[in-house]
Coordinates of C-alpha atoms and ligand atoms in Angstrom, one line a residue:
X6 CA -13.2 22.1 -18.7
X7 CA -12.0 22.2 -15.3
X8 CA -12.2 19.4 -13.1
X9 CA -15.3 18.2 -11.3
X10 CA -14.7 19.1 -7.8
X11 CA -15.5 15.9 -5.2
X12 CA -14.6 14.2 -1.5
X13 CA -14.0 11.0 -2.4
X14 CA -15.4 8.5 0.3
X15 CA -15.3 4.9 0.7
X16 CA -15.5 4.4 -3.3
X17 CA -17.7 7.8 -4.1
X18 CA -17.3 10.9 -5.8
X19 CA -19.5 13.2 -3.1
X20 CA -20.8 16.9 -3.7
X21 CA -23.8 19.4 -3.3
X22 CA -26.6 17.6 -0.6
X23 CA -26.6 21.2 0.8
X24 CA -22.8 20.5 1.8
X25 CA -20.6 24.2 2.6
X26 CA -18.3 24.9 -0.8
X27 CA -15.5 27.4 -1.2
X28 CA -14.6 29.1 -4.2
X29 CA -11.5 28.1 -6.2
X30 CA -10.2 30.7 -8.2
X31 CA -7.6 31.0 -10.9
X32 CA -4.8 32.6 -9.2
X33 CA -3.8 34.5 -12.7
X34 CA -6.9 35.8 -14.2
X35 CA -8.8 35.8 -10.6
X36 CA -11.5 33.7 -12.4
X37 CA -13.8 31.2 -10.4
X38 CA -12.7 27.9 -11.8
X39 CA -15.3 26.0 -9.4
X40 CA -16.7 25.3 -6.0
X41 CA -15.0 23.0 -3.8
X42 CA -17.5 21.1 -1.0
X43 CA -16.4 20.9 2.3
X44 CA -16.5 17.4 3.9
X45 CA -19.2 18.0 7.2
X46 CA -18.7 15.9 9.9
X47 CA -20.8 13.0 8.9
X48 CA -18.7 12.9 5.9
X49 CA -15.3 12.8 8.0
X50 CA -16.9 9.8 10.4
X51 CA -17.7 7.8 6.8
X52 CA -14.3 8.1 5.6
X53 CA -12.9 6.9 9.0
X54 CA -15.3 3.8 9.1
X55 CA -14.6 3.0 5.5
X56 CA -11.0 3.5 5.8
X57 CA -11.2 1.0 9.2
X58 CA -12.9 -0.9 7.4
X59 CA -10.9 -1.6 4.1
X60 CA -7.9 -1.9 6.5
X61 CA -9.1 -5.2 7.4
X62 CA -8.7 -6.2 4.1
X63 CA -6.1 -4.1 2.4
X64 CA -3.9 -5.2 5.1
X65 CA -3.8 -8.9 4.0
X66 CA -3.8 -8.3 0.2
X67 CA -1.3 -9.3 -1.9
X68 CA 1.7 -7.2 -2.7
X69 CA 1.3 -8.6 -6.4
X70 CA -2.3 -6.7 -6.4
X71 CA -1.0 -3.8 -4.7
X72 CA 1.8 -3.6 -7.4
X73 CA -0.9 -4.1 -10.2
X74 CA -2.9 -1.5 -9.0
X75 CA 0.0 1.1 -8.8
X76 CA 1.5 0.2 -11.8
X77 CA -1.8 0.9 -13.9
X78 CA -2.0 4.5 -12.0
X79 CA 1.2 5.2 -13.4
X80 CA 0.2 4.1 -16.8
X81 CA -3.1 5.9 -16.2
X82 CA -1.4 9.2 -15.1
X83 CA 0.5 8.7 -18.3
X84 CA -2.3 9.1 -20.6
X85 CA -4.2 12.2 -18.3
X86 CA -0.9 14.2 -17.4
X87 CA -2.0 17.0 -20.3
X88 CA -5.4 17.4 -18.6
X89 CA -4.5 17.1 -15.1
X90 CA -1.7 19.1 -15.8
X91 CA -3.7 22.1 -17.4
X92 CA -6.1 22.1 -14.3
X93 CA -3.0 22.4 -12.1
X94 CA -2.1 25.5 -14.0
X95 CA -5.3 27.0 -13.9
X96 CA -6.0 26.8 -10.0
X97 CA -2.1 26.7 -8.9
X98 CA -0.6 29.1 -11.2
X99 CA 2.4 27.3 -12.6
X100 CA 4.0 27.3 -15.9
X101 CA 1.9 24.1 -17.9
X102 CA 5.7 22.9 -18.8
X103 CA 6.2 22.3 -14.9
X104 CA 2.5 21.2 -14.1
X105 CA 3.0 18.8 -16.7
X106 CA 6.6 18.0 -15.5
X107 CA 5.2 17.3 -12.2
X108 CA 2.2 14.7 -13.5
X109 CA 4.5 12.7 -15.5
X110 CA 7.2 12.5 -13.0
X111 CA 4.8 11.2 -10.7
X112 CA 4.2 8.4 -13.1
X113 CA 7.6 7.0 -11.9
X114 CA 6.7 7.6 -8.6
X115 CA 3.7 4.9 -8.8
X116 CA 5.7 2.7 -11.0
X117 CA 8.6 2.7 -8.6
X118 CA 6.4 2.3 -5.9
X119 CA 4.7 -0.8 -7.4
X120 CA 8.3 -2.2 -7.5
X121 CA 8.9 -1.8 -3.9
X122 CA 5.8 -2.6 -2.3
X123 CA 6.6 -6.2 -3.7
X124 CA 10.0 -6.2 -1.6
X125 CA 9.1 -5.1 1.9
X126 CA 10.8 -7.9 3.8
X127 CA 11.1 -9.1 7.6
X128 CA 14.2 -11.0 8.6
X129 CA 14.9 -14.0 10.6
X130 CA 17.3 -14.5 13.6
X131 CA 19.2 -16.7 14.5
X132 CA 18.1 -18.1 17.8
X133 CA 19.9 -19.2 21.1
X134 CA 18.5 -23.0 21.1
X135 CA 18.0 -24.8 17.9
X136 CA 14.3 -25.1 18.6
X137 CA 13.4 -22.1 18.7
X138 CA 12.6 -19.8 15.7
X139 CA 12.5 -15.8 15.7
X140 CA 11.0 -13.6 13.6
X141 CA 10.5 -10.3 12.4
X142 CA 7.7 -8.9 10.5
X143 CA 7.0 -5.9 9.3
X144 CA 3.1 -4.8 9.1
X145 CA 1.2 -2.0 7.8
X146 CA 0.8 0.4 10.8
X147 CA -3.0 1.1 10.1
X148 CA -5.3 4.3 8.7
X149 CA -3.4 6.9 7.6
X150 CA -4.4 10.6 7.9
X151 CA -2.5 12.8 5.1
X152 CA -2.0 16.6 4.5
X153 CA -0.4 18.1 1.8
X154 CA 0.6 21.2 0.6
X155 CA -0.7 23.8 -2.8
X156 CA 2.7 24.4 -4.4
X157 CA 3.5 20.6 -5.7
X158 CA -0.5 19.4 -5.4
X159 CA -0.1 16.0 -7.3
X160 CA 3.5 15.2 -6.4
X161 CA 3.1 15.7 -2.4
X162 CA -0.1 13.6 -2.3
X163 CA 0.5 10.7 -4.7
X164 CA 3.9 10.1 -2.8
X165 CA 1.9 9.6 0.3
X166 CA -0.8 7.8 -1.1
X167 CA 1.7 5.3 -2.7
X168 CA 4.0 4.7 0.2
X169 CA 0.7 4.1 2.2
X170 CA -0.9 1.7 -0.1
X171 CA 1.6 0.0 -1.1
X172 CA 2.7 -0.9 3.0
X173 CA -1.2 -2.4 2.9
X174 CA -2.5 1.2 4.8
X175 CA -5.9 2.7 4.1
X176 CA -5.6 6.5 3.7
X177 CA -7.7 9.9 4.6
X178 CA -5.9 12.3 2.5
X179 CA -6.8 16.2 2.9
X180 CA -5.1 18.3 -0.1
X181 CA -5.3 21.9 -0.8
X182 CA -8.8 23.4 -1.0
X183 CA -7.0 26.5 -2.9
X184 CA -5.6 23.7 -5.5
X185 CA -7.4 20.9 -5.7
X186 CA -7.9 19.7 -8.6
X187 CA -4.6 16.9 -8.6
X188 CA -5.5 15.5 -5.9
X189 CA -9.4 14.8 -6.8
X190 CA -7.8 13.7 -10.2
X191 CA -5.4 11.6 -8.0
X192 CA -8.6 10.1 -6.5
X193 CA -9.9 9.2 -10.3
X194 CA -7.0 7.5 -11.1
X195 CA -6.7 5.6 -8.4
X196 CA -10.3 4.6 -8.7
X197 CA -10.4 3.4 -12.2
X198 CA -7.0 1.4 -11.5
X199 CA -9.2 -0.8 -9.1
X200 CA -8.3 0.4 -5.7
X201 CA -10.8 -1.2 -3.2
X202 CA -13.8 1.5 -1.8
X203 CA -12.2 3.2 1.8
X204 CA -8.6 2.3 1.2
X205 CA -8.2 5.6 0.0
X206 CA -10.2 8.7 1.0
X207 CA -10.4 12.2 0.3
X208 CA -11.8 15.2 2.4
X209 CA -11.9 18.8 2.0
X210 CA -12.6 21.8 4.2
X211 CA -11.2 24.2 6.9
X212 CA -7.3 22.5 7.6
X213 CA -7.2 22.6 11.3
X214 CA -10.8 21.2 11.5
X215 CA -10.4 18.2 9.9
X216 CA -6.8 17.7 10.8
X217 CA -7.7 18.0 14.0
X218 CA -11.0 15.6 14.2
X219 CA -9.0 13.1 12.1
X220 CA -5.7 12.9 14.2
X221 CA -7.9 13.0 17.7
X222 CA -10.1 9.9 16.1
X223 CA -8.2 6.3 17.9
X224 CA -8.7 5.0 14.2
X225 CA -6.4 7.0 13.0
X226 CA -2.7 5.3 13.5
X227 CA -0.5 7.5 11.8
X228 CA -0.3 11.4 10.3
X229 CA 1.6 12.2 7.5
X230 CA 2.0 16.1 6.5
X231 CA 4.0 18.8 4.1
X232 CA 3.5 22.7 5.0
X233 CA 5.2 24.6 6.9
X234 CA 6.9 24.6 10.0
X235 CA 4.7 25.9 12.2
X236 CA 1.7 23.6 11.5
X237 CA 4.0 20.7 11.5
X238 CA 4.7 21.1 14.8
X239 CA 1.4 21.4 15.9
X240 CA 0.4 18.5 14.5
X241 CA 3.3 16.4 15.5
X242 CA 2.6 18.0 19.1
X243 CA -1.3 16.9 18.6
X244 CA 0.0 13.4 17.4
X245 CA 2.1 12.6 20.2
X246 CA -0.3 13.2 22.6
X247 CA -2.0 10.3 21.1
X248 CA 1.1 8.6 20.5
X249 CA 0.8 7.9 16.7
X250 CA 3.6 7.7 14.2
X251 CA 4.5 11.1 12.1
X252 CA 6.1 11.4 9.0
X253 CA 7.1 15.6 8.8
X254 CA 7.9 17.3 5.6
X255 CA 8.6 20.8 6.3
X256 CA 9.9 24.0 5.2
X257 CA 13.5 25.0 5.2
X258 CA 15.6 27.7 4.4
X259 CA 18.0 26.0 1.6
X260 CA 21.9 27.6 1.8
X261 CA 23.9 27.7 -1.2
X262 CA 27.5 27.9 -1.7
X263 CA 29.3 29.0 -4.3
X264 CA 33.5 28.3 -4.0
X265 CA 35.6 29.9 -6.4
X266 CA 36.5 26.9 -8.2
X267 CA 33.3 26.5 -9.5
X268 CA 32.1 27.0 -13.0
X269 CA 30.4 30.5 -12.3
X270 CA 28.2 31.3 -15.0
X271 CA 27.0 27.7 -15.6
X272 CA 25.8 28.0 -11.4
X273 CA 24.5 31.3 -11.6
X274 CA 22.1 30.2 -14.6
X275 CA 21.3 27.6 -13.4
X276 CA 20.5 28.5 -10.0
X277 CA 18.3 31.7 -11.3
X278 CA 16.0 29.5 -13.2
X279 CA 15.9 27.5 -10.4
X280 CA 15.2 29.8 -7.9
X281 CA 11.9 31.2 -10.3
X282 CA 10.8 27.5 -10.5
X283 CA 7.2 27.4 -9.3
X284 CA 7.7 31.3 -8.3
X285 CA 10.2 30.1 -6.0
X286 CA 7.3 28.0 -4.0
X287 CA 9.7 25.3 -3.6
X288 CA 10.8 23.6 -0.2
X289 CA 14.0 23.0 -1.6
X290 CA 14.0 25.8 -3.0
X291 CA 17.7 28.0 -2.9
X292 CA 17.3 30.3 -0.5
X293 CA 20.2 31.9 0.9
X294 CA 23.2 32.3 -1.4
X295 CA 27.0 32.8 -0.2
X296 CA 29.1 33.3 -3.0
X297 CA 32.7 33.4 -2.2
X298 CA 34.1 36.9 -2.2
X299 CA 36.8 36.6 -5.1
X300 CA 33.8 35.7 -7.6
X301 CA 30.8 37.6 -5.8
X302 CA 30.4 40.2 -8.4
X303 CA 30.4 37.8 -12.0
X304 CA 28.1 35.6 -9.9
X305 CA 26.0 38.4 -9.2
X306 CA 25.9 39.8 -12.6
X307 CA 24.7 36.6 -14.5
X308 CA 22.5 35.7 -11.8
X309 CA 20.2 39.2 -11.7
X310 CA 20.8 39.6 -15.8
X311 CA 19.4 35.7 -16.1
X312 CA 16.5 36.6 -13.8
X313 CA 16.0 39.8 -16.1
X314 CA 15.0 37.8 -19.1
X315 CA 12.4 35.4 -17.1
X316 CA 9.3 35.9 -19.1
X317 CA 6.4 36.4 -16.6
X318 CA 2.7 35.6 -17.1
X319 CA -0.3 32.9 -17.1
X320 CA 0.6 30.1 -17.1
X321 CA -0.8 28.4 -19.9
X322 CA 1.2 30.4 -22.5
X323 CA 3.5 28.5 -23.5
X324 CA 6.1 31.1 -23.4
X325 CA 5.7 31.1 -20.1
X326 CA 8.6 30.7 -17.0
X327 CA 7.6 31.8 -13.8
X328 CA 3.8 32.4 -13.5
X329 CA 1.6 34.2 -10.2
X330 CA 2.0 33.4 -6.6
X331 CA -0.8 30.6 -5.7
X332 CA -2.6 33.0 -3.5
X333 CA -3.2 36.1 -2.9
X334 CA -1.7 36.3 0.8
X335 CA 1.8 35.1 -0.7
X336 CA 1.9 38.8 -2.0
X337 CA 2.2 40.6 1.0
X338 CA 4.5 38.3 2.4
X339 CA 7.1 38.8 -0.5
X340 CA 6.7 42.7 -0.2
X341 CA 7.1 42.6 3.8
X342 CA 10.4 40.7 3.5
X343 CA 11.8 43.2 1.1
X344 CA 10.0 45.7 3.8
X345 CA 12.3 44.1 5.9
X346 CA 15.2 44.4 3.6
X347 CA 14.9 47.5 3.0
X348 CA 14.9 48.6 6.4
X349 CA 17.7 46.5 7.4
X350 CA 20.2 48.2 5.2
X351 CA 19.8 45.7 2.3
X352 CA 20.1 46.5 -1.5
X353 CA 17.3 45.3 -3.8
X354 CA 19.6 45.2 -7.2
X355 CA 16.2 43.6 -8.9
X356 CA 12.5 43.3 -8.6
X357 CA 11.2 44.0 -4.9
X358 CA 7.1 44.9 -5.8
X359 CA 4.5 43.1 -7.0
X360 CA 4.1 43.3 -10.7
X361 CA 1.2 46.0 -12.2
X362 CA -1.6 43.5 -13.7
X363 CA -4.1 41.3 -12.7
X364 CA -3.0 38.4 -11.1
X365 CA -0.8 37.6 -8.0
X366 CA 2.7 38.4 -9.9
X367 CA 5.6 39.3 -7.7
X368 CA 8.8 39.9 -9.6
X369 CA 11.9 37.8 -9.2
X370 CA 13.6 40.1 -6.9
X371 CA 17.7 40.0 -6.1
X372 CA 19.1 41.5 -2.1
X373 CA 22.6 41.8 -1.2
X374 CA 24.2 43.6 1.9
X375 CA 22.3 42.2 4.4
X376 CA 23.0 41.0 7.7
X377 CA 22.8 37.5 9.3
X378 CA 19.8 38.3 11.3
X379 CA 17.5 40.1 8.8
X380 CA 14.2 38.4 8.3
X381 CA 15.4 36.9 4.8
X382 CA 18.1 35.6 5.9
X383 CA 16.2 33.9 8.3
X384 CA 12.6 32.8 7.5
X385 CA 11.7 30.9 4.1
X386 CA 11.0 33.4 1.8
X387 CA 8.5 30.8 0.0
X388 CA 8.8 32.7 -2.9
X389 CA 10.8 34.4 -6.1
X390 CA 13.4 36.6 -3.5
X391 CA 17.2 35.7 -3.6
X392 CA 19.3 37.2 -0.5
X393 CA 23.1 37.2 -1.9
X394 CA 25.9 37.5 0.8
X395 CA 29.8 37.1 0.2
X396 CA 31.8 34.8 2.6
X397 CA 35.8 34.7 2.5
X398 CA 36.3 31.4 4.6
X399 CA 35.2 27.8 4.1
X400 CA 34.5 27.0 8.0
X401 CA 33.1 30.3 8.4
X402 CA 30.2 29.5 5.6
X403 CA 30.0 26.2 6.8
X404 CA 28.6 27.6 10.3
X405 CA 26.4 30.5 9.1
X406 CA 24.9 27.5 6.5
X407 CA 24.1 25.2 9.7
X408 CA 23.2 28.4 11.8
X409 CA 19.5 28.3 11.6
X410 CA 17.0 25.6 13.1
X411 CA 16.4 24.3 9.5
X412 CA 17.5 21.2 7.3
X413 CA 16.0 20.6 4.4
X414 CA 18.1 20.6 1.5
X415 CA 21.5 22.6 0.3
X416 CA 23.3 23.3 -3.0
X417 CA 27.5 23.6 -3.1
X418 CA 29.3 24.4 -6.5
X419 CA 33.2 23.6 -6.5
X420 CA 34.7 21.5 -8.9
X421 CA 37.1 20.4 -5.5
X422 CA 36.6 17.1 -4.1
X423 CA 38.3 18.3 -1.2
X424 CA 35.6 21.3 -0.7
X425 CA 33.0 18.8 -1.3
X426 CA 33.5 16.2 1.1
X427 CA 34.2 18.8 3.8
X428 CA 30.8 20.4 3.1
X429 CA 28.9 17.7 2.6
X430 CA 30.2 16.4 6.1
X431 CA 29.5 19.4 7.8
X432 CA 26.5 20.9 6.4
X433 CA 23.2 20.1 8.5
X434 CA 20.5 19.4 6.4
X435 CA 19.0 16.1 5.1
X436 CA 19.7 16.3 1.3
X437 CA 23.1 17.6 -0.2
X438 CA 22.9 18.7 -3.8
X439 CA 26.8 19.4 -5.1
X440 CA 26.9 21.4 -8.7
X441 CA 23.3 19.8 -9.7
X442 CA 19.8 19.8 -8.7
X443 CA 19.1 15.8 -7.7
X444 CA 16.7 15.8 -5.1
X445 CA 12.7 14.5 -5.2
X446 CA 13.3 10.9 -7.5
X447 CA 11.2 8.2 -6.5
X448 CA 14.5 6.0 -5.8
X449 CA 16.2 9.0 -3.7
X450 CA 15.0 9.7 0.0
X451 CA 13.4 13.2 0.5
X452 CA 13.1 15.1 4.1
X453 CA 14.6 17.0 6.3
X454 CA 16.7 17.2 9.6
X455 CA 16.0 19.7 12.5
X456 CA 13.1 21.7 12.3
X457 CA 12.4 20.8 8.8
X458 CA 10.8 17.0 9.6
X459 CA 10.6 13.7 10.8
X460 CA 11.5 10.6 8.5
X461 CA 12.0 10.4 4.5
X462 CA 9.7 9.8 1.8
X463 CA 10.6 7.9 -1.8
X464 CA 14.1 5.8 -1.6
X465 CA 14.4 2.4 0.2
X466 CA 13.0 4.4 3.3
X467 CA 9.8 5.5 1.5
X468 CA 7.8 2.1 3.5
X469 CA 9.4 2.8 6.9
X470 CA 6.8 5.3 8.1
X471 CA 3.6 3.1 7.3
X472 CA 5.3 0.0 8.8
X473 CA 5.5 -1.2 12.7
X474 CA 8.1 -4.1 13.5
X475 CA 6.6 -7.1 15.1
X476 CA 9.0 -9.7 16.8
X477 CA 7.8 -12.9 16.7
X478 CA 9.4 -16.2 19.0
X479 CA 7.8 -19.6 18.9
X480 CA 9.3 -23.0 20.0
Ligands
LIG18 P1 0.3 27.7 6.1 O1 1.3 27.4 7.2 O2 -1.0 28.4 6.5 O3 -0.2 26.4 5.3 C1 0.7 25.5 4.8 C2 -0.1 24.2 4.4 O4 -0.6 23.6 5.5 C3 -1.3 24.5 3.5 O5 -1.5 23.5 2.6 C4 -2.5 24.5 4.6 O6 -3.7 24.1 4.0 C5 -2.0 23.5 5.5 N1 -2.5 23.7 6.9 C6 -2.5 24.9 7.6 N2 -2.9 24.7 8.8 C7 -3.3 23.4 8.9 C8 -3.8 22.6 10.0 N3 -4.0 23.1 11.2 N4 -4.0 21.2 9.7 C9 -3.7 20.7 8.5 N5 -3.2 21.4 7.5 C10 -3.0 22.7 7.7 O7 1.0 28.6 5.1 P2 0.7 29.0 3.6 O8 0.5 30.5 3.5 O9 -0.4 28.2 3.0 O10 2.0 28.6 3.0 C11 3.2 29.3 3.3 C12 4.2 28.6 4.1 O11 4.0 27.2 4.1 C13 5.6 28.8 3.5 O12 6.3 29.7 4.2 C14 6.2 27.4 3.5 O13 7.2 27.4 4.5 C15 5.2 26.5 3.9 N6 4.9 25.4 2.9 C16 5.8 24.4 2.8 C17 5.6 23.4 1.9 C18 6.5 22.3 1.8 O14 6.6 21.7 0.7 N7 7.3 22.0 2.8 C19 4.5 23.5 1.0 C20 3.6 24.5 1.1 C21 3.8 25.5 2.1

């Protein structure tokens, strides 16, 4: 059974009343899984007065509670991660493995979460006359209003919806209405841990709509959102003309480096079953490779014949690695930057077409030869396509890495320290990965620099966004 599509407003699971629905189909078999009600605009105004509401409240309670609660919907997640896990595979498209992966990972994002929230601290300092005492607190900022993003569906909302809660917020979540099952599970969870009714809400329907109804409302205090860069900066601009408080997780365009003193075959692997992970719908996913000339071609080689024995398909066989792009308009996409390629002199040595079968497949697909200013090289691909380029001098990779307006994450392999500390210091981007893949814990910070966002989520940052500072003097 697929899950039972619902808002989720001030404490209820909503559908039907003659409410709009959209279809949610299996992006695999093309199946309708279910109908997904859209929230109308009644249903927006009750989640903002509930959310107000519970804010009054939520904002006092005790960070023991707030733990409690968080902890049990990690312990809770525990026990569902099969079934909400399967549904994410049937409606996102993912391998069950990594849905699976994803839901149980998460479970240490509440956990960790319910540790924190019991640890946000103010300060006190020292005054000028001994009479007079000075203090800072640090509050919750207010009602939250949250997007997130199809390719990670449970991870990108339950790390908002913990950071929020957790800082004493109330929340209006939007997730993805062409994946939504996590996030109404997300909603379950929460709701059977005890969360009060209207400190967390969630709303479906047409993404500019309600993002734009929500973030224009003066009950809304802050706007949190993953997608891509574009939208983010509409809603940042939209934001800050009402002067609220953005946290901005955006795309990228993730460079990878590969020195010569690295250990070749192990990066290559490694980096080619990363790159298929999700079909390659990863913000951090590696994007544009530079492999230093003197090892260009055994990098190449391993790389492509790794990718050549990625077993495609649904994702609930188990034999499964890489299943369908999420949507049908991710298709086209993939086949006009390989247009692009193409046309730009660039050598597809693997893949490049949409795979024959039912399904939004797009074969993991290898380019090399192109130049600098070719759209791959430039834009996110957002899915399985790997541009390869050689580069011959350290400073020289280090520039064409930091060249675009991005900074999400990055990926160097060398086993010199030397190498290491000089890219790490020079790269641009908000998270440095050197000969692993660390990023996205719940005790790590995650975002990006430059175009790709505003502010961190999970680490000792992951409260800073949902707090204001308030100085207090008295004598
Ligand atoms: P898109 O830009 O149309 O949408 C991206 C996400 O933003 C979707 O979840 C969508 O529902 C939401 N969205 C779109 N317009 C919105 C609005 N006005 N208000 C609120 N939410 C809105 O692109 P897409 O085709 O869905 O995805 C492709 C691109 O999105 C990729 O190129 C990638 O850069 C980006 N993306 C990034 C992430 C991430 O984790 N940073 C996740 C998903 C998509």
């Amino acid at each position: 059974m697929y899950e039972t599509l619902a808002l989720y407003i001030d404490g209820e699971f909503l559908a039907g009343d003659g409410r709009k629905t959209q279809p949610v189909t299996n992006p695999s078999t093309l199946e309708v899984l279910g109908q997904l009600p859209h929230a109308t605009t009644a249903d927006l105004d009750r989640a903002l007065a509930a959310a107000q509401r519970a804010f009054e409240t939520w904002r006092h309670s005790s960070p023991m509670l707030r733990s409690e609660i968080l902890r049990k919907v990690g312990a809770l997640t525990r026990e569902r991660a099969q079934e909400i896990g399967r549904n994410m595979t049937l409606d996102q498209g993912k391998p069950l493995a990594e849905a699976v992966g994803e839901v149980m990972a998460c479970s240490d994002h509440a956990d960790w979460h319910a540790e924190e929230c019991r640890r946000i601290y103010g300060r006190v300092i020292l005054p000028r006359s001994p009479e007079v005492r000075q203090m800072v607190l640090r509050e919750p900022i207010g009602v939250c209003a949250a997007f997130t993003p199809w390719n990670f569906p449970y991870n990108q909302a339950i790390r908002k919806i913990c950071a929020a809660v957790g800082a004493g917020c109330t929340v209006i979540l939007k997730g993805p209405e062409d994946s939504p099952s996590a996030v109404v599970a997300i909603a379950r969870l929460f709701h059977d841990a005890g969360l009060p009714p209207g400190v967390l809400n969630i709303v479906w329907g047409v993404p500019s709509e309600i993002s734009e109804y929500l973030i224009r409302s003066p009950i809304v205090r802050k706007v949190s959102f993953t997608g891509s860069v574009p939208v983010g900066k509409h809603l940042a601009s939209l934001a800050g003309a009402h002067m609220k408080r953005v946290t901005m997780e955006l795309g990228g365009h993730s460079p990878v480096l590969v020195f010569p003193d690295a250990d070749i075959d192990r990066a290559a692997k490694h980096l080619a079953r990363f790159k298929v992970r999700n079909a390659g719908q990863v913000c951090v996913s590696p994007t544009r490779f530079y492999v230093h000339e003197k090892v260009y071609d055994r990098f190449l080689d391993s790389f492509v014949n790794t990718l050549k024995g990625v077993k495609i398909g649904d994702g609930l066989d188990p034999e499964t690695q890489m299943g369908p792009l999420a949507h049908e308009r991710r298709v086209p996409t993939m086949a006009k930057f390989v247009e692009n390629a193409v046309e730009r002199g660039g050598k597809v040595v693997l893949g490049g077409e949409a795979l024959e079968r039912i399904g939004h497949f797009f074969a993991p697909t290898v380019v090399t030869d192109l130049p600098d200013d070719s759209m791959l090289m430039t834009e996110e691909p957002f899915g399985p396509i790997a541009p390869i380029a050689r580069f011959s001098d350290t400073d020289d990779v280090i520039r064409k890495a930091n060249s675009l307006p991005f900074g999400l994450s990055s990926y160097v392999f060398t086993t010199s320290l030397q190498t290491a500390t000089k890219v790490s210091n020079g790269i641009e981007a908000g998270m440095v990965n050197i000969n692993h893949f660390g990023s996205a814990l719940p005790e790590t910070p995650f975002g990006g620099i430059k175009d790709s966002g505003i502010g961190s989520e999970g680490g000792a940052e992951t409260f800073d966004g949902y707090l204001v500072t308030k100085f207090v003097t008295h004598v």
